[in-house]
Coordinates of C-alpha atoms in Angstrom, one line a residue:
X1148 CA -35.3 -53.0 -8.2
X1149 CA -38.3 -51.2 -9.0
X1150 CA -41.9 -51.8 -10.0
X1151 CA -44.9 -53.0 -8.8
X1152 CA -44.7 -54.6 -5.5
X1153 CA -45.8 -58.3 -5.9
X1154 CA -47.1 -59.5 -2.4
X1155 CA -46.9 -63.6 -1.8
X1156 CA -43.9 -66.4 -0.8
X1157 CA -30.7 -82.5 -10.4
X1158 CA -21.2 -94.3 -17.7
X1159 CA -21.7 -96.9 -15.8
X1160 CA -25.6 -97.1 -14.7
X1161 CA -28.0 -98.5 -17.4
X1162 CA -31.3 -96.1 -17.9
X1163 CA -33.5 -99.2 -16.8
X1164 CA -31.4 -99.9 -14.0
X1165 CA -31.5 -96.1 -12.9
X1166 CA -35.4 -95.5 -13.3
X1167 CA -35.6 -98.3 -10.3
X1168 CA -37.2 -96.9 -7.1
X1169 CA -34.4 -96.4 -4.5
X1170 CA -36.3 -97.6 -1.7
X1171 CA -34.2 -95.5 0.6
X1172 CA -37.4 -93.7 2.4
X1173 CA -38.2 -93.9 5.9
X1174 CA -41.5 -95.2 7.3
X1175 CA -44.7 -92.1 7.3
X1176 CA -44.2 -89.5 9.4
X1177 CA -47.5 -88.2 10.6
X1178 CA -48.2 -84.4 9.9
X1179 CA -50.6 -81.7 11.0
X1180 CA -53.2 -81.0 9.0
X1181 CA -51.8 -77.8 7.2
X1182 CA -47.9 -76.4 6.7
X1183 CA -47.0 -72.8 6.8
X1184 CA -43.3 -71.3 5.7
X1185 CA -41.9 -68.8 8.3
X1186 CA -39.9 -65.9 7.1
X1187 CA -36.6 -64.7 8.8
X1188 CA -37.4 -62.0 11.1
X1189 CA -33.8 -60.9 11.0
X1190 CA -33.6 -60.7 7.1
X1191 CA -33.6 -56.9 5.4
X1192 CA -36.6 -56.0 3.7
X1193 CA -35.5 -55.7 -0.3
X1194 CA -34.3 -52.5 -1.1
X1195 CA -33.9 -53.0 -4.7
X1196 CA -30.7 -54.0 -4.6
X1197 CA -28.8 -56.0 -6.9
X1198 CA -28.0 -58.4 -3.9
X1199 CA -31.8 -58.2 -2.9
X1200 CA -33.3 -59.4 -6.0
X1201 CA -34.9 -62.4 -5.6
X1202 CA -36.7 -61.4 -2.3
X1203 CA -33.8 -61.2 0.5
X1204 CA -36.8 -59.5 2.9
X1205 CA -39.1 -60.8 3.6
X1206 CA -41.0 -58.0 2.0
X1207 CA -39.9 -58.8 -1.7
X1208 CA -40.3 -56.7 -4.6
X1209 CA -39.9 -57.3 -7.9
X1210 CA -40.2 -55.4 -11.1
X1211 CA -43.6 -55.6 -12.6
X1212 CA -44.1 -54.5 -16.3
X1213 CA -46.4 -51.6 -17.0
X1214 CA -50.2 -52.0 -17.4
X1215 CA -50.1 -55.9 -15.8
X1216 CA -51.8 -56.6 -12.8
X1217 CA -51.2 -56.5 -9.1
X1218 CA -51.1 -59.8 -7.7
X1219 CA -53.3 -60.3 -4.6
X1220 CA -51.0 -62.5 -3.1
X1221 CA -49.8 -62.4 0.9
X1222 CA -46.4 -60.5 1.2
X1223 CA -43.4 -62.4 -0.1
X1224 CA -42.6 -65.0 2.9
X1225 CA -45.1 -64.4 4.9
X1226 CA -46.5 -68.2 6.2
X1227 CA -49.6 -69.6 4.2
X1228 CA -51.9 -71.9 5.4
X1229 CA -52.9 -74.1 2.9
X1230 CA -53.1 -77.8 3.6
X1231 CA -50.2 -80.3 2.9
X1232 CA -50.4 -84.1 2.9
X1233 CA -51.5 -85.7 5.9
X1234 CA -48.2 -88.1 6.5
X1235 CA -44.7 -87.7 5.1
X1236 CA -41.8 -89.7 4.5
X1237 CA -37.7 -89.3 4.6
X1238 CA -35.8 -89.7 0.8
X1239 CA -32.3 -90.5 1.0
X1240 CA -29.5 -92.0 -1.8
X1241 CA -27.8 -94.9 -0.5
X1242 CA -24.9 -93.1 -0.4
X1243 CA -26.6 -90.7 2.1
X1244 CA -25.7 -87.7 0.5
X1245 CA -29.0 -86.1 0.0
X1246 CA -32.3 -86.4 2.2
X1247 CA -35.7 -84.7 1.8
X1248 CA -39.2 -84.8 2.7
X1249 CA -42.0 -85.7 0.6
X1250 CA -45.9 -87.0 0.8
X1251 CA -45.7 -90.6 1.8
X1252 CA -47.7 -91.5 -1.6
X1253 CA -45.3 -89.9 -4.0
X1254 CA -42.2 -91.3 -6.0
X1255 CA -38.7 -90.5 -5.6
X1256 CA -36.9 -92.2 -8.7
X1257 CA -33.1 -92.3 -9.2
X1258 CA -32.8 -91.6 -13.6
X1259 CA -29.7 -90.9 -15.5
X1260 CA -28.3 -87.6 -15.0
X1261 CA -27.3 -85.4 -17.9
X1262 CA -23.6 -86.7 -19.0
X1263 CA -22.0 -83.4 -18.4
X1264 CA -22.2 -84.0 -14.6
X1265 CA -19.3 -84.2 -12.1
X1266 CA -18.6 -87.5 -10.7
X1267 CA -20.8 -88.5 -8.6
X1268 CA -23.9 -86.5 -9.6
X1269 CA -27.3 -87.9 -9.1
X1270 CA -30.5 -87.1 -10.2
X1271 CA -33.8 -88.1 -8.6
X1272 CA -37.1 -87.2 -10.1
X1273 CA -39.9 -87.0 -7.7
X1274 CA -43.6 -87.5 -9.3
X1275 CA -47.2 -88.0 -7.5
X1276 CA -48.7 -91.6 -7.9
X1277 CA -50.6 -90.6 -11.5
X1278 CA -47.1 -89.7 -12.9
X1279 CA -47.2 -86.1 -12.4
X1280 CA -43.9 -84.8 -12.5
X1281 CA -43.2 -82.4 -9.5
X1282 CA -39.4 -81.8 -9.4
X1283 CA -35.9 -82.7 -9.8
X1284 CA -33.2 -83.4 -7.6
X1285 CA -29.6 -82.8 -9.5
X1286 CA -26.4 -83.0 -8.3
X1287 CA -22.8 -82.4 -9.6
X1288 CA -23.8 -80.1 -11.6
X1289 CA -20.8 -77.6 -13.6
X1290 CA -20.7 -73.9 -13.0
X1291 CA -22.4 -72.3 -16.1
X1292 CA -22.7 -68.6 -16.9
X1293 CA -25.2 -67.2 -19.7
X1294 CA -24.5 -64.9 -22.1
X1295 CA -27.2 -61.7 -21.9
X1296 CA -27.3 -59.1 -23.9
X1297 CA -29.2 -56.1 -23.0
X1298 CA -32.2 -56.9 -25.9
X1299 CA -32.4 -60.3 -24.8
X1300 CA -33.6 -59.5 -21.0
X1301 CA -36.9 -60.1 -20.1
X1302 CA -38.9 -58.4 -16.6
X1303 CA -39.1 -61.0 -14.2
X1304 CA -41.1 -60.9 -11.0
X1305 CA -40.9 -62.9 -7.6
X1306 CA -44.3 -64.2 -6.4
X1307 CA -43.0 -65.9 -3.2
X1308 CA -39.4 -65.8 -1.5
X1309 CA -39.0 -67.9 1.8
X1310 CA -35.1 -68.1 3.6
X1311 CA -34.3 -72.0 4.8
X1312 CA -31.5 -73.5 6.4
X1313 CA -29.4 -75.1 3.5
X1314 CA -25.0 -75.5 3.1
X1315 CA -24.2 -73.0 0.5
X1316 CA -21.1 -71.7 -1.1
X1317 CA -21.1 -67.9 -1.1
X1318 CA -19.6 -65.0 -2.7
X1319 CA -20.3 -62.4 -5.5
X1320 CA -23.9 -62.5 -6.9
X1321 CA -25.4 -64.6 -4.1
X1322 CA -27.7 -64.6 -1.6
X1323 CA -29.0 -67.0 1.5
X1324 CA -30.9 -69.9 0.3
X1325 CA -34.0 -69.5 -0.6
X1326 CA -37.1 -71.6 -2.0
X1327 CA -38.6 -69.3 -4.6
X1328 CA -41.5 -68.7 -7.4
X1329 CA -40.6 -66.8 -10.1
X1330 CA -42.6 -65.3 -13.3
X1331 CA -40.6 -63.8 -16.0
X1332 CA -42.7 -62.4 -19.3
X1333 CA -42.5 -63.6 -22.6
X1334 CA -46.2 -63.5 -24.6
X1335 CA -47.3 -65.1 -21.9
X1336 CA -46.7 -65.0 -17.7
X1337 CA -44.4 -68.6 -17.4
X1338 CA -43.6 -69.3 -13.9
X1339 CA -41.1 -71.9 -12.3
X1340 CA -40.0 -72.5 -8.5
X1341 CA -36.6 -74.1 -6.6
X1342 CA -33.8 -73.2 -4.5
X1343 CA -31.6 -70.7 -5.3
X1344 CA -28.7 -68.4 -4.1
X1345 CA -28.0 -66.8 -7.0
X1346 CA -29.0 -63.3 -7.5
X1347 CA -31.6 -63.3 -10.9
X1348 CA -31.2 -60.4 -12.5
X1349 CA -30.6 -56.7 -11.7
X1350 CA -33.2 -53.7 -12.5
X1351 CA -35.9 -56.8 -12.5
X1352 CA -34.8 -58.3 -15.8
X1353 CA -33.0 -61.5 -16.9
X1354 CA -32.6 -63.6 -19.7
X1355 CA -33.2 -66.9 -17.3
X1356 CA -33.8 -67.4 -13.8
X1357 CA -31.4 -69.8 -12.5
X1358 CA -32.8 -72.7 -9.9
X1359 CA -29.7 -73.4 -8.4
X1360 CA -27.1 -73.1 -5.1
X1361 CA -23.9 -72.8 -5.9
X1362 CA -22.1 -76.0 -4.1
X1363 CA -18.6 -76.0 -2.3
X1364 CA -15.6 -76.2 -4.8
X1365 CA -15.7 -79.4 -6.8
X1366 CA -18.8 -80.7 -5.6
X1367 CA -20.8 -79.0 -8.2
X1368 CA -24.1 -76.5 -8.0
X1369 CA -27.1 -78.7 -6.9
X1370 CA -30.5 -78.0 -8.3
X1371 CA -34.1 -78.8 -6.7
X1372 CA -37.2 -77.7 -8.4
X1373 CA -39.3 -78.2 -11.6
X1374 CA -36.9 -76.4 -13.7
X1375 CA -33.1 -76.2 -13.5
X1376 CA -33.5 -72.6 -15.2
X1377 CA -36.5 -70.4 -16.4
X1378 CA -36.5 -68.2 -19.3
X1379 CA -39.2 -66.6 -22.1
X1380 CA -40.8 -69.4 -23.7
X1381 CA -41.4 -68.9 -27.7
X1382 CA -44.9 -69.5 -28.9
X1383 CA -43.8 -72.8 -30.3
X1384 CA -41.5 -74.3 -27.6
X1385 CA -42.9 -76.7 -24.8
X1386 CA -44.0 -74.6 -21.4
X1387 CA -44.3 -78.2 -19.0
X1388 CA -43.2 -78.5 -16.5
X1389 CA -43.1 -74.7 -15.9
X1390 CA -45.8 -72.8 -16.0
X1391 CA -48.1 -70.2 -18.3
X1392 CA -50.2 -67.5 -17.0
X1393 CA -52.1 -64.6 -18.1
X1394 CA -51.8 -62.4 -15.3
X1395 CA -49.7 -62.2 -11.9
X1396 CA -52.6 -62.4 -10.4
X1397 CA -53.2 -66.1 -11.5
X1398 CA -49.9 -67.1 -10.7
X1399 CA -50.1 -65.7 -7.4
X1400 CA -53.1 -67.2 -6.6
X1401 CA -51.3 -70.4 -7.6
X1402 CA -48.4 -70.1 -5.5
X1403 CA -51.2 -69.0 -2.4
X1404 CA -53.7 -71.6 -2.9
X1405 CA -52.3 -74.6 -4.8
X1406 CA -52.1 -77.6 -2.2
X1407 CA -49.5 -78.9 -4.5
X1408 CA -47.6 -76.1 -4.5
X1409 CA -47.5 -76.5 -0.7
X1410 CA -46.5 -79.5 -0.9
X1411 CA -43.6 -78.9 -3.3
X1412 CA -42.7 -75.7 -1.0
X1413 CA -42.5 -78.3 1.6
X1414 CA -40.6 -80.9 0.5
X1415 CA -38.0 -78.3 -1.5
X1416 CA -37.1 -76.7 2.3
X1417 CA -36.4 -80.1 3.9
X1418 CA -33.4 -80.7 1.8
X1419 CA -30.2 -82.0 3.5
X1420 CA -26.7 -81.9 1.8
X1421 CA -24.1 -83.7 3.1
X1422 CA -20.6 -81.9 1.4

């Protein structure tokens, strides 16, 4: 992939029943006052590889279209120092197949998930006390493939690309895991972030960016982040929960100095599996 180098790092159960608060978190756990993501030492710095194209290295690239601006963000992965929440707690589903980490004043809530998922499939929303939505937790979810025609690709760029330890099926057009920030151009900058180990796009385009790891064989793909896939937004389509911005610069700055975003970088890396 070539460009501009871009420096950074988820039917039986009633809707009322399943926007109840699982109360399946453990007491506050006390934190530091700050958080910083570590990069793998061992992982390849991106070559521009197909394989590489969500930030493999930790010295990600990405594709950066002509005459936009060089964010002036760390290099991808490096750790950032921006201050999380003070004390933490432990999410987990009753049936203990899913734990993560998250401030001890937000909400985990168990909704409906979509009606196409496997048996099985949850979905937890996670919001901050106000009701600001922050991500999604799916589940179960079906392989799906997108059809993308050459003219329909847009350049995409990856602010921020950290490695963390999370069960993954492999195979072609994968990576490791990874907890990511991506921007992909439309008439505006719209950036989203999750986990991923699916390889985005090849030459720095795409048609979507996919927020998802591909699960073990009938389990499902699982999804964490605020978007289960990112694409061009038209002028007359809702942005929220993803992103706009008017330069890389802005959403670099976001992904570097947004305590929220640390948060959410945070609590994304703590997930636990169980397959």
């Amino acid at each position: 992939m070539t460009g501009a180098p871009v420096k950074a790092v988820l039917s039986g159960i009633s809707l009322v029943a399943g926007a109840v608060l699982l109360a399946a978190c453990s007491a506050p756990q006390a934190a530091g006052p700050g958080w910083t993501a570590q990069p793998d030492p061992s992982a390849p710095a991106a070559s521009g590889t197909a394989s590489q194209a969500d930030g493999a290295g930790a010295g990600a690239t990405a594709a950066a279209p002509a005459g936009s601006a060089t964010a002036s963000a760390p290099a991808s992965g490096e750790p950032q120092a921006v201050p999380t929440a003070t004390s933490w707690k432990t999410f987990s589903d009753p049936a203990k197949t899913v734990s993560f980490d998250l401030p001890a004043d937000w909400i985990a809530q168990s909704v409906a998930p979509e009606e196409d998922v496997l048996p099985g499939g949850l979905k937890i929303d996670v919001k901050k006390p106000d009701g600001t939505f922050m991500a999604s937790l799916r589940t179960g979810l079906p392989p799906s493939s997108v059809d993308c025609p050459d003219s329909a690709q847009r350049p995409y760029t990856v602010i921020s690309s950290v490695p963390f330890d999370l069960a993954a099926q492999g195979g072609e057009g994968t990576i490791p895991p990874r907890m990511v920030y991506r921007v992909i151009q439309g008439y505006r900058y719209f950036g989203s972030y999750g986990i991923t180990n699916l390889v985005g796009g090849t030459d720095g385009k795409a048609c979507e960016l996919r927020n998802v790891v591909r699960g073990p064989a009938g389990k499902g793909d699982y999804s964490f982040g605020d978007l289960v896939a990112l694409k061009a937004f038209a002028p007359d389509e809702k942005v929220a929960p993803a992103k706009a911005f008017d330069t890389l610069d802005q959403a670099a700055q976001y992904v570097n100095g947004s305590p929220d975003f640390a948060n959410v970088q945070r609590m994304l890396m703590s997930l636990k599996v169980k397959n």
